[in-house]
Coordinates of C-alpha atoms in Angstrom, one line a residue:
M1469 CA -22.5 36.0 -74.6
V1470 CA -23.9 38.4 -77.2
R1471 CA -27.5 37.2 -76.5
S1472 CA -27.1 37.5 -72.7
T1473 CA -25.7 41.2 -73.2
T1474 CA -28.8 42.1 -75.7
E1475 CA -31.3 40.7 -73.2
S1476 CA -29.6 42.7 -70.4
A1477 CA -29.8 45.8 -72.4
T1478 CA -33.3 45.4 -73.2
R1479 CA -34.3 44.8 -69.8
D1480 CA -32.5 47.9 -68.7
R1481 CA -34.3 50.0 -71.4
L1482 CA -37.5 48.6 -70.0
L1483 CA -36.5 49.8 -66.6
A1484 CA -35.3 53.1 -67.5
A1485 CA -38.6 53.6 -69.6
A1486 CA -40.7 52.5 -66.7
I1487 CA -38.8 55.1 -64.6
D1488 CA -40.0 58.0 -66.8
V1489 CA -43.6 56.6 -67.3
F1490 CA -44.4 56.1 -63.4
A1491 CA -42.9 59.6 -62.6
A1492 CA -44.8 61.2 -65.5
K1493 CA -48.1 59.6 -65.1
G1494 CA -48.0 57.9 -61.6
Y1495 CA -48.6 54.3 -61.0
H1496 CA -52.4 54.3 -61.6
G1497 CA -51.9 56.4 -64.8
A1498 CA -49.4 54.3 -66.3
V1499 CA -49.9 51.3 -68.5
V1500 CA -47.8 48.5 -70.1
D1501 CA -48.1 50.0 -73.5
D1502 CA -46.6 53.3 -72.2
I1503 CA -43.6 51.7 -70.8
V1504 CA -43.2 49.7 -74.2
A1505 CA -43.4 52.5 -76.5
A1506 CA -41.1 54.7 -74.4
S1507 CA -38.5 51.9 -74.2
R1508 CA -39.1 51.1 -78.1
T1509 CA -39.3 47.3 -77.4
S1510 CA -42.3 45.2 -77.7
K1511 CA -45.1 43.5 -75.3
G1512 CA -43.3 40.3 -75.9
A1513 CA -40.0 41.6 -74.4
F1514 CA -41.9 43.2 -71.5
Y1515 CA -43.6 39.9 -70.3
H1516 CA -40.4 38.1 -71.0
Y1517 CA -38.7 40.0 -68.1
F1518 CA -41.7 41.2 -65.9
P1519 CA -45.1 39.5 -65.1
S1520 CA -47.3 42.7 -64.9
K1521 CA -47.1 46.3 -64.2
Q1522 CA -46.6 45.7 -60.6
G1523 CA -43.8 43.3 -61.4
I1524 CA -41.6 46.0 -62.9
F1525 CA -42.6 48.6 -60.4
I1526 CA -41.5 46.2 -57.6
T1527 CA -38.2 45.7 -59.5
L1528 CA -37.6 49.4 -59.5
M1529 CA -38.4 49.7 -55.8
D1530 CA -35.9 47.1 -55.3
T1531 CA -33.4 49.0 -57.6
L1532 CA -33.3 52.1 -55.6
A1533 CA -33.1 50.4 -52.2
G1534 CA -30.0 48.3 -53.6
M1535 CA -28.3 51.2 -54.8
V1536 CA -28.8 53.4 -51.6
E1537 CA -27.8 50.3 -49.4
A1538 CA -24.7 49.6 -51.6
R1539 CA -23.7 53.5 -51.2
V1540 CA -24.4 53.2 -47.6
E1541 CA -22.2 50.5 -46.9
E1542 CA -19.4 52.2 -48.9
A1543 CA -19.6 55.3 -46.8
I1544 CA -20.1 53.4 -43.7
A1545 CA -16.9 51.4 -44.2
A1546 CA -14.8 54.6 -44.7
Q1547 CA -15.9 55.9 -41.2
R1548 CA -14.4 55.1 -37.7
G1549 CA -17.0 55.2 -34.8
A1550 CA -20.4 54.0 -34.9
L1551 CA -22.0 57.5 -34.7
A1552 CA -19.9 58.7 -37.6
K1553 CA -21.0 55.7 -39.5
V1554 CA -24.7 56.5 -38.8
E1555 CA -24.2 60.3 -40.0
A1556 CA -22.5 59.0 -43.2
A1557 CA -25.4 57.0 -43.9
L1558 CA -27.7 59.8 -43.4
R1559 CA -25.7 61.9 -45.8
V1560 CA -25.7 59.1 -48.5
V1561 CA -29.3 58.7 -48.4
L1562 CA -30.0 62.4 -49.0
E1563 CA -27.5 62.5 -51.8
T1564 CA -28.8 59.4 -53.7
A1565 CA -32.6 60.7 -53.3
A1566 CA -31.1 64.2 -54.7
E1567 CA -29.3 62.6 -57.5
Q1568 CA -32.0 59.8 -58.4
R1569 CA -35.1 62.1 -58.0
E1570 CA -37.5 60.1 -60.1
L1571 CA -36.3 56.9 -58.4
A1572 CA -37.1 58.5 -55.1
K1573 CA -40.3 59.5 -56.2
I1574 CA -41.3 56.1 -57.2
L1575 CA -40.3 54.6 -53.9
L1576 CA -41.6 57.3 -51.4
V1577 CA -44.5 58.9 -53.2
E1578 CA -45.9 56.5 -55.9
A1579 CA -45.6 53.3 -53.8
V1580 CA -47.7 54.5 -51.1
G1581 CA -51.1 52.8 -50.8
L1582 CA -50.9 50.5 -54.0
G1583 CA -52.2 47.4 -52.3
P1584 CA -51.0 44.7 -50.1
E1585 CA -48.0 43.3 -51.8
L1586 CA -46.7 46.5 -52.8
E1587 CA -47.2 47.8 -49.2
Q1588 CA -45.5 44.8 -48.1
K1589 CA -42.5 45.6 -50.2
R1590 CA -42.4 49.2 -49.2
L1591 CA -42.3 48.2 -45.4
E1592 CA -39.9 45.7 -46.2
I1593 CA -37.4 48.2 -47.6
H1594 CA -38.2 50.5 -44.7
R1595 CA -37.2 47.7 -42.2
R1596 CA -33.9 47.1 -44.0
F1597 CA -32.9 50.6 -43.5
A1598 CA -34.1 50.9 -40.1
A1599 CA -31.9 47.7 -39.1
V1600 CA -29.0 49.5 -40.7
I1601 CA -29.5 52.4 -38.4
Q1602 CA -30.3 50.4 -35.4
R1603 CA -27.2 48.3 -35.8
H1604 CA -24.8 51.3 -35.5
L1605 CA -26.9 53.2 -32.8
D1606 CA -26.4 49.9 -30.8
R1607 CA -22.8 50.1 -31.3
A1608 CA -22.9 53.9 -30.4
V1609 CA -24.2 52.9 -27.1
A1610 CA -21.6 50.3 -26.5
E1611 CA -18.9 52.8 -27.4
G1612 CA -20.4 55.6 -24.9
S1613 CA -21.3 57.8 -27.8
I1614 CA -24.7 58.1 -26.8
P1615 CA -27.0 57.2 -23.5
A1616 CA -28.6 53.6 -23.3
Q1617 CA -32.0 54.0 -25.0
D1618 CA -34.5 52.0 -27.3
T1619 CA -32.4 52.0 -30.5
A1620 CA -35.1 50.3 -32.3
L1621 CA -37.5 53.2 -31.7
A1622 CA -34.8 55.9 -32.3
A1623 CA -34.0 54.0 -35.7
R1624 CA -37.7 54.1 -36.7
A1625 CA -37.9 57.7 -35.9
W1626 CA -34.7 58.7 -37.7
L1627 CA -36.1 57.0 -40.6
G1628 CA -39.2 58.3 -40.5
A1629 CA -37.8 62.0 -40.4
L1630 CA -35.6 61.2 -43.2
V1631 CA -38.5 59.9 -45.4
E1632 CA -40.7 63.0 -44.6
V1633 CA -37.9 65.4 -45.5
I1634 CA -37.1 63.8 -48.7
T1635 CA -41.0 63.4 -49.4
Q1636 CA -41.6 66.9 -48.8
W1637 CA -38.8 67.9 -51.1
L1638 CA -40.2 65.6 -53.9
V1639 CA -43.6 67.1 -53.9
A1640 CA -42.6 70.8 -53.3
E1641 CA -39.4 70.9 -55.5
G1642 CA -37.8 73.6 -53.3
E1643 CA -34.0 74.0 -52.7
D1644 CA -31.4 71.4 -53.3
L1645 CA -32.2 68.7 -50.7
R1646 CA -28.6 68.4 -49.7
T1647 CA -28.9 71.9 -48.1
R1648 CA -31.3 70.3 -45.5
L1649 CA -28.6 68.0 -44.4
P1650 CA -27.0 70.2 -41.4
A1651 CA -30.2 71.0 -39.6
L1652 CA -31.6 67.6 -39.9
R1653 CA -28.4 66.0 -38.7
S1654 CA -28.3 68.2 -35.7
L1655 CA -31.9 67.4 -34.9
L1656 CA -31.5 63.8 -35.2
L1657 CA -28.3 63.7 -32.9
R1658 CA -30.0 65.7 -30.4
S1659 CA -32.9 63.2 -30.4
I1660 CA -30.5 60.5 -29.4
G1661 CA -28.4 62.5 -26.8
A1662 CA -25.2 62.8 -29.0
A1663 CA -22.9 65.7 -27.8
E1664 CA -22.3 67.6 -30.8
A1665 CA -19.9 70.2 -29.4
G1666 CA -16.6 70.1 -31.3
R1667 CA -18.0 67.4 -33.8
R1668 CA -18.1 67.9 -37.8
P1669 CA -20.3 65.8 -39.9
A1670 CA -19.2 62.6 -41.3
A1671 CA -17.2 63.7 -44.5
G1672 CA -17.5 61.9 -47.9
P1673 CA -14.4 60.2 -49.5
R1674 CA -11.5 62.5 -50.0
R1675 CA -11.0 63.8 -53.4
Q1676 CA -7.3 63.8 -54.5
R1677 CA -5.9 67.1 -55.6
R1678 CA -4.8 67.5 -59.1
P1679 CA -1.2 68.3 -59.9
Q1680 CA -0.9 72.1 -60.5

């Protein structure tokens, strides 16, 4: 048990260091020695957990995708109605990107154009998120919340818009990313023919008030 805990801690240190190194130097500028030095481990430890620089990079891509997926599923479960679930997913993706800026930069900026294997992983992640969006758009059509349409195309368009907004924020380092949610939400809802009159954005989990 102690050994297992120690090994897990070492792996986590390597991953945390890799986030900082890739964010600071980019994929091509980073080398394994940088990650080893930043994590205060050893090359032996690195290669025990990861086959290469590309291997740890792919692990980071999966880490961010898994984190977002878990948060999205939690937010979706708290909503009623397919359209509210899609809106909740949109909110959570923006919030997670804002909170995990360096990981988001790795996935959406650094991961572009790095070769067939990394591109395949990037597209796989995009397909996973598009499938989540499409699933709930299909349900929204079935519920009558939106008109019948090509939900696969709509889901890809939603994802493309979301990725573009986050990417521009990552590059420009402007205002808080979350301030862009209302305009983006309005635009995307109009794109699928959803009626916005009298509707409020999907809310996050309610916080309990502290006793006065």
